[in-house]
């Protein structure tokens, strides 16, 4: 028994809107434990929609339609479904009344167009729409096949799904088994390297483990099937623990954790404070740190030292070293870190200087060359050289640089 | 002749990611005038993928696949397509070399897994991937059927599409009638206010004009249908000019222009320089300014004054004023602006202090209250009070604050 999501609307074929309804329904089906293997998008065209219904009805048992329930002539979903199964449409007086009342509430007169929305296939149940005029249906046109229709407006669909479709599906025995997932997040290791380390886990069946690439990072998704969240968590926990042990320091967080949040929590627990000195990231590291509400507990601020005069004037970088080694060098990164730490009187100082490109490279210093400096409580200072490559582009090099700086501090806080 | 978009990945069936690739490709196909009537999503499952290929190959002539080209065992798109058409996979030495080189550039060793990405169906052309390791293919497995494959990573797919697939499709005669658009961008005016001002333009047919809401801003999209870009531009140009005249200073740029880029160009033309002092945006304003390559021509840097001690110590804000008026006040914004301007010796100093929420509000200072300070060449300083409301959320309040600061400077540079 499985489901197919069928989204109807020419606007998706033109790329005018993002199909967020499919994502919502996919998550919901997963949570209820209803397998679904296909999603189909088709335009407001009765012939092609019938083709799609024929294919879907031959391979799944639950068809979930969104879109095409509106009052305009191109909204054809309900009548096309009825037509496909050879069943007449019936005007339901209770729907006409409900639509008229909704118009009255908004101080408007119901137009003749809207009467169309009161037509539903003979034998179908109404799937009430509390916020809009288009109701959906729940219908068994033949044994072993159930059809749901929803309007395309996401907010209307969400309420109809949770208030009527979910209770109905649960009454049919679904939702006894749910799929529950956690994503483990890793920084500083590539997808294939991590995949090799944890390869045997990809053969597990419950929970399953699968890798996927995030922005500059890798994730492992652990998904369990169980009767409830607690049981699923119990299946996931030992695998999660083992994967974290295998990955060691490359693992940094779970689900919506960011490196900025993880580092922030470590600083808060240690009663430590942080300041930053940024050249090529130009404020992006501070921006990430302060995206976390409450970051003022540990983040004091910093200096955006984009021009060399700021590196010298505000951070105390030695002009002779700037001249000799260049702004993108380990020694300048170290002086920036120690400079900001001392100027702002924080426990830690973290700095970034590099070439984000596409211009600014020299013979010896390619785009993507980045130095990160870290100054600590005893004024000890270390630096790290990275080569993020020339192909990632300015924006991604800056993003990866800021997160890598946070990652160095994280590793340092965890091991020192 | 028509196309079908087939997105492969179990992560879409689980609702883990939004299928933005389908939207991108849909827009691109529309621009080239290639009809497409179906989009299909299927998981990383060879049997079901073969079923989907069979259906699609029977109803369209161009199949566009995204996803499933990665190095891990669940990435099966390429081999499943080859298997469906009964053609062997061939390891391409040039791809192996390209992948190895990309690993080397990042200072990493290519793992055995990645060799899999060098396998392509016999007879297929390589669709080069300049930024990632997985190449795509362009392949005619039989007369009248063309297959494209792309990785699921959007940034990789976009470049491969524009650099290789589009020229190929044009060489096949597509794109003779194009839809060509410009988006005019506005800051500081709401969608309905702008729509009222330009209402008559919404009745035009070629070009058409349509408003849409961007992130914190409004846009007007002008779209023309024509045989080539020059003809389309000629249709668009007079309408664009009229709309810009009607909007006046609320218009700031076109298409991919950002306020940071527009302000940067104004500063560069004036031979002026800028520094910033940021409290609630925590570096986000500097981040925006430096996202522009070449911003070092006019942007010197700044101070992230998240903690009040930094406002006093590095920017010279008067501690008594901080005490009396609070950090979120016009007087502190002004002192921050003048402080950073003088410390960094720039023509202009721009500051932001506010309450981004969700915590930090007081009885008189709600979430969303933001002060922007602007200090100019003669040490004159002005400030602006904004109330961005409590419902936008921390991240959007910070984004809108930084852009509004840039917008004030833009208007000032244009009128003074």
mmCIF file of N, CA and C in Angstrom, chain A residues 12-18 20 23 26-27 36-42 48 51 55 59 190-192 196 211 221 278 281-284 286-287 290-293 295-296 299-304 306-307 310 314 343-344 358-359 387 390-392 394-395 398, chain B residues 11-18 20 23 26-27 36-42 48 51 55 59 72 105-106 108 111-114 130-131 278 281-284 286-287 290-293 295-296 299-304 306-307 310 314 343-344 358-359 394-395 398:
data_model
loop_
_atom_site.group_PDB
_atom_site.id
_atom_site.type_symbol
_atom_site.label_atom_id
_atom_site.label_comp_id
_atom_site.label_asym_id
_atom_site.label_seq_id
_atom_site.Cartn_x
_atom_site.Cartn_y
_atom_site.Cartn_z
ATOM 1 N N UNK A 12 3.307 25.650 -12.110
ATOM 2 C CA UNK A 12 4.525 24.906 -11.757
ATOM 3 C C UNK A 12 5.329 24.538 -12.997
ATOM 4 N N UNK A 13 4.635 24.326 -14.105
ATOM 5 C CA UNK A 13 5.341 23.994 -15.356
ATOM 6 C C UNK A 13 6.038 25.232 -15.928
ATOM 7 N N UNK A 14 5.536 26.406 -15.574
ATOM 8 C CA UNK A 14 6.207 27.631 -16.023
ATOM 9 C C UNK A 14 7.317 28.050 -15.056
ATOM 10 N N UNK A 15 7.402 27.352 -13.925
ATOM 11 C CA UNK A 15 8.411 27.709 -12.927
ATOM 12 C C UNK A 15 8.043 28.947 -12.132
ATOM 13 N N UNK A 16 6.772 29.349 -12.182
ATOM 14 C CA UNK A 16 6.374 30.549 -11.445
ATOM 15 C C UNK A 16 6.351 30.315 -9.943
ATOM 16 N N UNK A 17 6.050 29.089 -9.527
ATOM 17 C CA UNK A 17 6.057 28.827 -8.082
ATOM 18 C C UNK A 17 6.853 27.568 -7.779
ATOM 19 N N UNK A 18 7.336 27.553 -6.536
ATOM 20 C CA UNK A 18 8.085 26.418 -6.016
ATOM 21 C C UNK A 18 7.051 25.442 -5.456
ATOM 22 N N UNK A 20 6.120 23.703 -2.919
ATOM 23 C CA UNK A 20 6.331 23.410 -1.505
ATOM 24 C C UNK A 20 5.266 22.464 -0.974
ATOM 25 N N UNK A 23 6.621 18.950 -0.822
ATOM 26 C CA UNK A 23 7.512 18.714 0.320
ATOM 27 C C UNK A 23 6.717 18.517 1.610
ATOM 28 N N UNK A 26 5.024 15.168 1.555
ATOM 29 C CA UNK A 26 6.024 14.107 1.675
ATOM 30 C C UNK A 26 6.411 13.907 3.145
ATOM 31 N N UNK A 27 6.663 15.014 3.837
ATOM 32 C CA UNK A 27 7.009 14.913 5.264
ATOM 33 C C UNK A 27 5.873 14.280 6.053
ATOM 34 N N UNK A 36 5.612 6.451 0.013
ATOM 35 C CA UNK A 36 5.258 7.093 -1.253
ATOM 36 C C UNK A 36 6.499 7.172 -2.114
ATOM 37 N N UNK A 37 6.359 6.755 -3.358
ATOM 38 C CA UNK A 37 7.514 6.533 -4.222
ATOM 39 C C UNK A 37 7.533 7.464 -5.423
ATOM 40 N N UNK A 38 6.443 8.196 -5.637
ATOM 41 C CA UNK A 38 6.355 9.049 -6.827
ATOM 42 C C UNK A 38 5.684 10.366 -6.486
ATOM 43 N N UNK A 39 6.143 11.425 -7.115
ATOM 44 C CA UNK A 39 5.429 12.701 -7.125
ATOM 45 C C UNK A 39 5.313 13.110 -8.591
ATOM 46 N N UNK A 40 4.150 13.585 -8.966
ATOM 47 C CA UNK A 40 3.954 13.990 -10.349
ATOM 48 C C UNK A 40 3.389 15.404 -10.380
ATOM 49 N N UNK A 41 3.920 16.202 -11.295
ATOM 50 C CA UNK A 41 3.370 17.534 -11.543
ATOM 51 C C UNK A 41 2.816 17.541 -12.956
ATOM 52 N N UNK A 42 1.608 18.056 -13.106
ATOM 53 C CA UNK A 42 0.988 18.115 -14.434
ATOM 54 C C UNK A 42 0.219 19.431 -14.532
ATOM 55 N N UNK A 48 -4.082 15.267 -20.216
ATOM 56 C CA UNK A 48 -2.842 14.828 -19.571
ATOM 57 C C UNK A 48 -3.087 14.437 -18.117
ATOM 58 N N UNK A 51 -4.301 10.901 -18.103
ATOM 59 C CA UNK A 51 -3.156 9.991 -18.287
ATOM 60 C C UNK A 51 -2.423 9.751 -16.968
ATOM 61 N N UNK A 55 -1.924 6.211 -14.804
ATOM 62 C CA UNK A 55 -0.635 5.647 -14.389
ATOM 63 C C UNK A 55 -0.593 5.480 -12.866
ATOM 64 N N UNK A 59 -0.413 2.008 -10.000
ATOM 65 C CA UNK A 59 0.794 1.664 -9.223
ATOM 66 C C UNK A 59 0.677 1.969 -7.739
ATOM 67 N N UNK A 190 35.156 15.066 3.734
ATOM 68 C CA UNK A 190 34.366 15.007 2.500
ATOM 69 C C UNK A 190 33.354 13.873 2.512
ATOM 70 N N UNK A 191 32.393 13.926 1.582
ATOM 71 C CA UNK A 191 31.330 12.919 1.569
ATOM 72 C C UNK A 191 31.874 11.510 1.347
ATOM 73 N N UNK A 192 32.795 11.380 0.385
ATOM 74 C CA UNK A 192 33.252 10.018 0.095
ATOM 75 C C UNK A 192 34.145 9.483 1.213
ATOM 76 N N UNK A 196 33.212 6.121 3.297
ATOM 77 C CA UNK A 196 34.080 4.953 3.443
ATOM 78 C C UNK A 196 34.206 4.506 4.892
ATOM 79 N N UNK A 211 24.084 9.016 3.461
ATOM 80 C CA UNK A 211 24.856 10.269 3.459
ATOM 81 C C UNK A 211 24.260 11.258 2.483
ATOM 82 N N UNK A 221 21.931 10.839 7.461
ATOM 83 C CA UNK A 221 20.563 10.790 7.974
ATOM 84 C C UNK A 221 20.262 9.388 8.500
ATOM 85 N N UNK A 278 38.017 40.165 10.971
ATOM 86 C CA UNK A 278 37.702 39.592 9.670
ATOM 87 C C UNK A 278 38.243 40.432 8.529
ATOM 88 N N UNK A 281 36.159 37.734 4.929
ATOM 89 C CA UNK A 281 34.754 37.438 5.204
ATOM 90 C C UNK A 281 33.966 38.708 5.511
ATOM 91 N N UNK A 282 34.650 39.799 5.784
ATOM 92 C CA UNK A 282 34.031 41.127 5.844
ATOM 93 C C UNK A 282 32.868 41.307 6.805
ATOM 94 N N UNK A 283 32.750 40.479 7.817
ATOM 95 C CA UNK A 283 31.636 40.589 8.759
ATOM 96 C C UNK A 283 30.794 39.329 8.810
ATOM 97 N N UNK A 284 31.047 38.406 7.873
ATOM 98 C CA UNK A 284 30.227 37.193 7.777
ATOM 99 C C UNK A 284 30.336 36.278 8.987
ATOM 100 N N UNK A 286 30.970 37.331 12.149
ATOM 101 C CA UNK A 286 30.163 37.993 13.175
ATOM 102 C C UNK A 286 28.677 37.806 12.898
ATOM 103 N N UNK A 287 28.318 37.908 11.631
ATOM 104 C CA UNK A 287 26.918 37.737 11.241
ATOM 105 C C UNK A 287 26.412 36.348 11.647
ATOM 106 N N UNK A 290 26.053 36.118 15.503
ATOM 107 C CA UNK A 290 24.955 36.902 16.076
ATOM 108 C C UNK A 290 23.595 36.519 15.502
ATOM 109 N N UNK A 291 23.577 35.594 14.543
ATOM 110 C CA UNK A 291 22.284 35.071 14.080
ATOM 111 C C UNK A 291 21.595 34.300 15.215
ATOM 112 N N UNK A 292 22.400 33.860 16.182
ATOM 113 C CA UNK A 292 21.883 33.121 17.345
ATOM 114 C C UNK A 292 21.399 34.122 18.390
ATOM 115 N N UNK A 293 20.117 34.051 18.729
ATOM 116 C CA UNK A 293 19.598 34.902 19.802
ATOM 117 C C UNK A 293 20.284 34.508 21.115
ATOM 118 N N UNK A 295 23.440 35.407 21.745
ATOM 119 C CA UNK A 295 24.887 35.331 21.514
ATOM 120 C C UNK A 295 25.648 36.430 22.246
ATOM 121 N N UNK A 296 24.911 37.454 22.717
ATOM 122 C CA UNK A 296 25.593 38.511 23.482
ATOM 123 C C UNK A 296 26.157 37.974 24.795
ATOM 124 N N UNK A 299 29.600 36.636 22.830
ATOM 125 C CA UNK A 299 30.215 37.325 21.695
ATOM 126 C C UNK A 299 30.249 38.829 21.960
ATOM 127 N N UNK A 300 31.437 39.395 22.035
ATOM 128 C CA UNK A 300 31.591 40.820 22.332
ATOM 129 C C UNK A 300 31.508 41.690 21.064
ATOM 130 N N UNK A 301 32.073 41.182 19.990
ATOM 131 C CA UNK A 301 32.106 41.981 18.764
ATOM 132 C C UNK A 301 33.395 41.743 18.008
ATOM 133 N N UNK A 302 33.800 42.729 17.207
ATOM 134 C CA UNK A 302 35.013 42.507 16.443
ATOM 135 C C UNK A 302 35.365 43.659 15.535
ATOM 136 N N UNK A 303 36.355 43.409 14.711
ATOM 137 C CA UNK A 303 36.817 44.426 13.774
ATOM 138 C C UNK A 303 36.778 43.838 12.362
ATOM 139 N N UNK A 304 36.113 44.575 11.465
ATOM 140 C CA UNK A 304 36.150 44.205 10.055
ATOM 141 C C UNK A 304 37.341 44.949 9.464
ATOM 142 N N UNK A 306 39.040 45.180 6.534
ATOM 143 C CA UNK A 306 39.075 44.875 5.106
ATOM 144 C C UNK A 306 40.283 45.540 4.470
ATOM 145 N N UNK A 307 40.480 46.789 4.835
ATOM 146 C CA UNK A 307 41.636 47.522 4.312
ATOM 147 C C UNK A 307 42.825 47.313 5.263
ATOM 148 N N UNK A 310 43.206 49.328 8.459
ATOM 149 C CA UNK A 310 42.421 48.927 9.639
ATOM 150 C C UNK A 310 43.135 47.815 10.397
ATOM 151 N N UNK A 314 43.571 49.439 13.948
ATOM 152 C CA UNK A 314 42.689 48.945 15.002
ATOM 153 C C UNK A 314 43.147 47.627 15.616
ATOM 154 N N UNK A 343 42.252 43.969 22.184
ATOM 155 C CA UNK A 343 41.487 45.207 22.093
ATOM 156 C C UNK A 343 40.121 45.061 22.751
ATOM 157 N N UNK A 344 39.488 43.904 22.585
ATOM 158 C CA UNK A 344 38.132 43.722 23.094
ATOM 159 C C UNK A 344 38.100 42.981 24.431
ATOM 160 N N UNK A 358 36.795 36.692 -7.190
ATOM 161 C CA UNK A 358 37.591 36.036 -8.234
ATOM 162 C C UNK A 358 38.898 36.757 -8.547
ATOM 163 N N UNK A 359 39.047 38.018 -8.097
ATOM 164 C CA UNK A 359 40.318 38.711 -8.335
ATOM 165 C C UNK A 359 41.176 38.647 -7.071
ATOM 166 N N UNK A 387 43.267 25.757 1.716
ATOM 167 C CA UNK A 387 43.156 26.044 0.285
ATOM 168 C C UNK A 387 41.788 25.526 -0.161
ATOM 169 N N UNK A 390 39.804 27.139 -6.293
ATOM 170 C CA UNK A 390 39.398 28.313 -7.054
ATOM 171 C C UNK A 390 38.002 28.165 -7.633
ATOM 172 N N UNK A 391 37.442 26.949 -7.541
ATOM 173 C CA UNK A 391 36.210 26.722 -8.300
ATOM 174 C C UNK A 391 34.945 26.962 -7.488
ATOM 175 N N UNK A 392 35.067 27.217 -6.203
ATOM 176 C CA UNK A 392 33.846 27.307 -5.402
ATOM 177 C C UNK A 392 33.132 28.640 -5.531
ATOM 178 N N UNK A 394 33.278 33.081 -4.889
ATOM 179 C CA UNK A 394 33.497 33.995 -3.778
ATOM 180 C C UNK A 394 32.577 33.733 -2.574
ATOM 181 N N UNK A 395 31.305 33.605 -2.853
ATOM 182 C CA UNK A 395 30.339 33.507 -1.774
ATOM 183 C C UNK A 395 30.553 32.227 -0.948
ATOM 184 N N UNK A 398 33.778 32.320 1.161
ATOM 185 C CA UNK A 398 33.591 33.107 2.383
ATOM 186 C C UNK A 398 32.786 32.320 3.417
ATOM 187 N N UNK B 11 15.499 11.762 -0.780
ATOM 188 C CA UNK B 11 15.353 12.900 0.133
ATOM 189 C C UNK B 11 14.134 13.750 -0.215
ATOM 190 N N UNK B 12 13.727 13.748 -1.494
ATOM 191 C CA UNK B 12 12.516 14.499 -1.858
ATOM 192 C C UNK B 12 11.252 13.754 -1.445
ATOM 193 N N UNK B 13 11.322 12.424 -1.470
ATOM 194 C CA UNK B 13 10.158 11.637 -1.042
ATOM 195 C C UNK B 13 9.983 11.705 0.470
ATOM 196 N N UNK B 14 11.080 11.949 1.175
ATOM 197 C CA UNK B 14 10.985 12.104 2.634
ATOM 198 C C UNK B 14 10.653 13.544 3.008
ATOM 199 N N UNK B 15 10.636 14.431 2.021
ATOM 200 C CA UNK B 15 10.334 15.837 2.314
ATOM 201 C C UNK B 15 11.511 16.568 2.933
ATOM 202 N N UNK B 16 12.725 15.991 2.820
ATOM 203 C CA UNK B 16 13.892 16.639 3.432
ATOM 204 C C UNK B 16 14.309 17.886 2.670
ATOM 205 N N UNK B 17 14.097 17.890 1.379
ATOM 206 C CA UNK B 17 14.478 19.082 0.615
ATOM 207 C C UNK B 17 13.345 19.506 -0.302
ATOM 208 N N UNK B 18 13.366 20.781 -0.602
ATOM 209 C CA UNK B 18 12.401 21.389 -1.494
ATOM 210 C C UNK B 18 12.954 21.212 -2.907
ATOM 211 N N UNK B 20 13.736 22.646 -5.657
ATOM 212 C CA UNK B 20 13.930 23.913 -6.361
ATOM 213 C C UNK B 20 14.510 23.689 -7.754
ATOM 214 N N UNK B 23 11.808 23.832 -10.360
ATOM 215 C CA UNK B 23 11.372 25.194 -10.682
ATOM 216 C C UNK B 23 12.365 25.883 -11.615
ATOM 217 N N UNK B 26 12.087 24.433 -15.046
ATOM 218 C CA UNK B 26 10.816 24.826 -15.658
ATOM 219 C C UNK B 26 10.928 26.236 -16.242
ATOM 220 N N UNK B 27 11.523 27.154 -15.455
ATOM 221 C CA UNK B 27 11.703 28.529 -15.947
ATOM 222 C C UNK B 27 12.580 28.547 -17.186
ATOM 223 N N UNK B 36 6.890 21.784 -21.734
ATOM 224 C CA UNK B 36 7.051 20.629 -20.843
ATOM 225 C C UNK B 36 5.781 20.499 -20.022
ATOM 226 N N UNK B 37 5.285 19.264 -19.972
ATOM 227 C CA UNK B 37 3.944 19.012 -19.428
ATOM 228 C C UNK B 37 3.962 18.165 -18.172
ATOM 229 N N UNK B 38 5.128 17.591 -17.847
ATOM 230 C CA UNK B 38 5.185 16.693 -16.692
ATOM 231 C C UNK B 38 6.481 16.911 -15.924
ATOM 232 N N UNK B 39 6.380 16.787 -14.602
ATOM 233 C CA UNK B 39 7.568 16.674 -13.757
ATOM 234 C C UNK B 39 7.352 15.439 -12.896
ATOM 235 N N UNK B 40 8.398 14.642 -12.756
ATOM 236 C CA UNK B 40 8.262 13.432 -11.943
ATOM 237 C C UNK B 40 9.376 13.389 -10.906
ATOM 238 N N UNK B 41 9.007 13.010 -9.697
ATOM 239 C CA UNK B 41 10.004 12.786 -8.653
ATOM 240 C C UNK B 41 9.964 11.313 -8.297
ATOM 241 N N UNK B 42 11.131 10.695 -8.214
ATOM 242 C CA UNK B 42 11.209 9.274 -7.873
ATOM 243 C C UNK B 42 12.426 9.069 -6.976
ATOM 244 N N UNK B 48 11.974 1.361 -9.874
ATOM 245 C CA UNK B 48 10.976 2.420 -10.064
ATOM 246 C C UNK B 48 11.484 3.491 -11.031
ATOM 247 N N UNK B 51 10.784 2.265 -14.482
ATOM 248 C CA UNK B 51 9.365 2.480 -14.801
ATOM 249 C C UNK B 51 9.114 3.921 -15.254
ATOM 250 N N UNK B 55 7.776 5.355 -18.949
ATOM 251 C CA UNK B 55 6.609 6.228 -19.146
ATOM 252 C C UNK B 55 7.030 7.521 -19.838
ATOM 253 N N UNK B 59 6.206 9.435 -23.836
ATOM 254 C CA UNK B 59 5.336 10.602 -24.018
ATOM 255 C C UNK B 59 6.075 11.894 -24.352
ATOM 256 N N UNK B 72 28.141 7.898 -3.898
ATOM 257 C CA UNK B 72 27.759 6.854 -2.943
ATOM 258 C C UNK B 72 26.894 5.784 -3.629
ATOM 259 N N UNK B 105 43.265 19.878 -5.859
ATOM 260 C CA UNK B 105 43.159 21.324 -5.609
ATOM 261 C C UNK B 105 42.712 21.633 -4.197
ATOM 262 N N UNK B 106 41.869 20.755 -3.659
ATOM 263 C CA UNK B 106 41.403 20.966 -2.278
ATOM 264 C C UNK B 106 42.309 20.270 -1.282
ATOM 265 N N UNK B 108 42.976 17.127 -1.090
ATOM 266 C CA UNK B 108 42.443 15.850 -0.639
ATOM 267 C C UNK B 108 42.776 14.760 -1.645
ATOM 268 N N UNK B 111 38.859 9.376 -3.473
ATOM 269 C CA UNK B 111 38.589 8.042 -2.930
ATOM 270 C C UNK B 111 38.094 7.130 -4.052
ATOM 271 N N UNK B 112 38.138 5.837 -3.783
ATOM 272 C CA UNK B 112 37.741 4.844 -4.794
ATOM 273 C C UNK B 112 36.303 5.075 -5.253
ATOM 274 N N UNK B 113 35.445 5.455 -4.298
ATOM 275 C CA UNK B 113 34.040 5.764 -4.605
ATOM 276 C C UNK B 113 33.876 6.688 -5.798
ATOM 277 N N UNK B 114 34.741 7.705 -5.855
ATOM 278 C CA UNK B 114 34.546 8.757 -6.850
ATOM 279 C C UNK B 114 34.785 8.277 -8.273
ATOM 280 N N UNK B 130 31.811 22.167 -14.120
ATOM 281 C CA UNK B 130 33.022 22.931 -13.776
ATOM 282 C C UNK B 130 33.274 23.017 -12.281
ATOM 283 N N UNK B 131 32.248 22.877 -11.446
ATOM 284 C CA UNK B 131 32.457 23.126 -10.015
ATOM 285 C C UNK B 131 32.416 21.880 -9.148
ATOM 286 N N UNK B 278 28.394 48.195 13.583
ATOM 287 C CA UNK B 278 27.193 47.368 13.659
ATOM 288 C C UNK B 278 26.968 46.817 15.050
ATOM 289 N N UNK B 281 23.098 43.964 13.801
ATOM 290 C CA UNK B 281 23.352 43.188 12.587
ATOM 291 C C UNK B 281 24.663 42.390 12.686
ATOM 292 N N UNK B 282 25.485 42.705 13.656
ATOM 293 C CA UNK B 282 26.625 41.860 14.031
ATOM 294 C C UNK B 282 27.629 41.535 12.937
ATOM 295 N N UNK B 283 27.698 42.325 11.892
ATOM 296 C CA UNK B 283 28.624 42.038 10.805
ATOM 297 C C UNK B 283 27.908 41.845 9.471
ATOM 298 N N UNK B 284 26.576 41.769 9.526
ATOM 299 C CA UNK B 284 25.797 41.492 8.315
ATOM 300 C C UNK B 284 25.894 42.585 7.273
ATOM 301 N N UNK B 286 28.577 44.618 6.817
ATOM 302 C CA UNK B 286 29.901 44.432 6.213
ATOM 303 C C UNK B 286 29.905 43.232 5.274
ATOM 304 N N UNK B 287 29.240 42.177 5.709
ATOM 305 C CA UNK B 287 29.151 40.961 4.889
ATOM 306 C C UNK B 287 28.517 41.280 3.532
ATOM 307 N N UNK B 290 30.903 43.400 1.331
ATOM 308 C CA UNK B 290 32.086 42.694 0.830
ATOM 309 C C UNK B 290 31.733 41.480 -0.008
ATOM 310 N N UNK B 291 30.427 41.164 -0.117
ATOM 311 C CA UNK B 291 30.018 40.100 -1.045
ATOM 312 C C UNK B 291 30.345 40.512 -2.490
ATOM 313 N N UNK B 292 30.491 41.835 -2.690
ATOM 314 C CA UNK B 292 30.816 42.373 -4.007
ATOM 315 C C UNK B 292 32.327 42.332 -4.215
ATOM 316 N N UNK B 293 32.764 41.620 -5.235
ATOM 317 C CA UNK B 293 34.182 41.610 -5.567
ATOM 318 C C UNK B 293 34.596 43.023 -5.993
ATOM 319 N N UNK B 295 34.988 45.450 -3.732
ATOM 320 C CA UNK B 295 34.469 46.400 -2.739
ATOM 321 C C UNK B 295 35.600 47.051 -1.944
ATOM 322 N N UNK B 296 36.812 46.480 -2.026
ATOM 323 C CA UNK B 296 37.931 47.102 -1.310
ATOM 324 C C UNK B 296 38.269 48.477 -1.893
ATOM 325 N N UNK B 299 35.273 50.248 0.440
ATOM 326 C CA UNK B 299 34.913 49.807 1.783
ATOM 327 C C UNK B 299 36.178 49.516 2.576
ATOM 328 N N UNK B 300 36.390 50.275 3.661
ATOM 329 C CA UNK B 300 37.605 50.110 4.470
ATOM 330 C C UNK B 300 37.440 49.013 5.538
ATOM 331 N N UNK B 301 36.229 48.920 6.107
ATOM 332 C CA UNK B 301 36.025 47.960 7.192
ATOM 333 C C UNK B 301 35.087 48.528 8.224
ATOM 334 N N UNK B 302 35.197 48.036 9.458
ATOM 335 C CA UNK B 302 34.288 48.539 10.476
ATOM 336 C C UNK B 302 34.477 47.885 11.818
ATOM 337 N N UNK B 303 33.538 48.194 12.694
ATOM 338 C CA UNK B 303 33.584 47.653 14.050
ATOM 339 C C UNK B 303 32.251 46.959 14.334
ATOM 340 N N UNK B 304 32.353 45.698 14.769
ATOM 341 C CA UNK B 304 31.158 44.997 15.240
ATOM 342 C C UNK B 304 31.078 45.285 16.741
ATOM 343 N N UNK B 306 28.992 44.678 19.329
ATOM 344 C CA UNK B 306 27.848 43.940 19.851
ATOM 345 C C UNK B 306 27.674 44.233 21.337
ATOM 346 N N UNK B 307 28.770 44.205 22.049
ATOM 347 C CA UNK B 307 28.742 44.522 23.468
ATOM 348 C C UNK B 307 28.952 46.026 23.664
ATOM 349 N N UNK B 310 32.408 47.584 23.601
ATOM 350 C CA UNK B 310 33.046 47.841 22.307
ATOM 351 C C UNK B 310 32.555 49.180 21.741
ATOM 352 N N UNK B 314 35.949 51.135 21.327
ATOM 353 C CA UNK B 314 36.466 51.260 19.952
ATOM 354 C C UNK B 314 35.798 52.375 19.159
ATOM 355 N N UNK B 343 37.572 56.870 13.288
ATOM 356 C CA UNK B 343 38.590 55.851 13.587
ATOM 357 C C UNK B 343 39.195 55.283 12.308
ATOM 358 N N UNK B 344 38.346 55.089 11.293
ATOM 359 C CA UNK B 344 38.836 54.445 10.071
ATOM 360 C C UNK B 344 39.162 55.456 8.972
ATOM 361 N N UNK B 358 14.351 37.493 19.318
ATOM 362 C CA UNK B 358 13.026 37.627 19.923
ATOM 363 C C UNK B 358 13.059 38.187 21.356
ATOM 364 N N UNK B 359 14.245 38.196 21.986
ATOM 365 C CA UNK B 359 14.338 38.762 23.337
ATOM 366 C C UNK B 359 14.925 40.168 23.252
ATOM 367 N N UNK B 394 13.948 37.432 13.777
ATOM 368 C CA UNK B 394 15.297 37.962 13.949
ATOM 369 C C UNK B 394 16.068 38.092 12.639
ATOM 370 N N UNK B 395 16.072 37.032 11.882
ATOM 371 C CA UNK B 395 16.909 36.996 10.688
ATOM 372 C C UNK B 395 16.458 38.051 9.666
ATOM 373 N N UNK B 398 17.205 41.676 10.792
ATOM 374 C CA UNK B 398 18.618 42.012 10.574
ATOM 375 C C UNK B 398 18.897 42.297 9.093
#
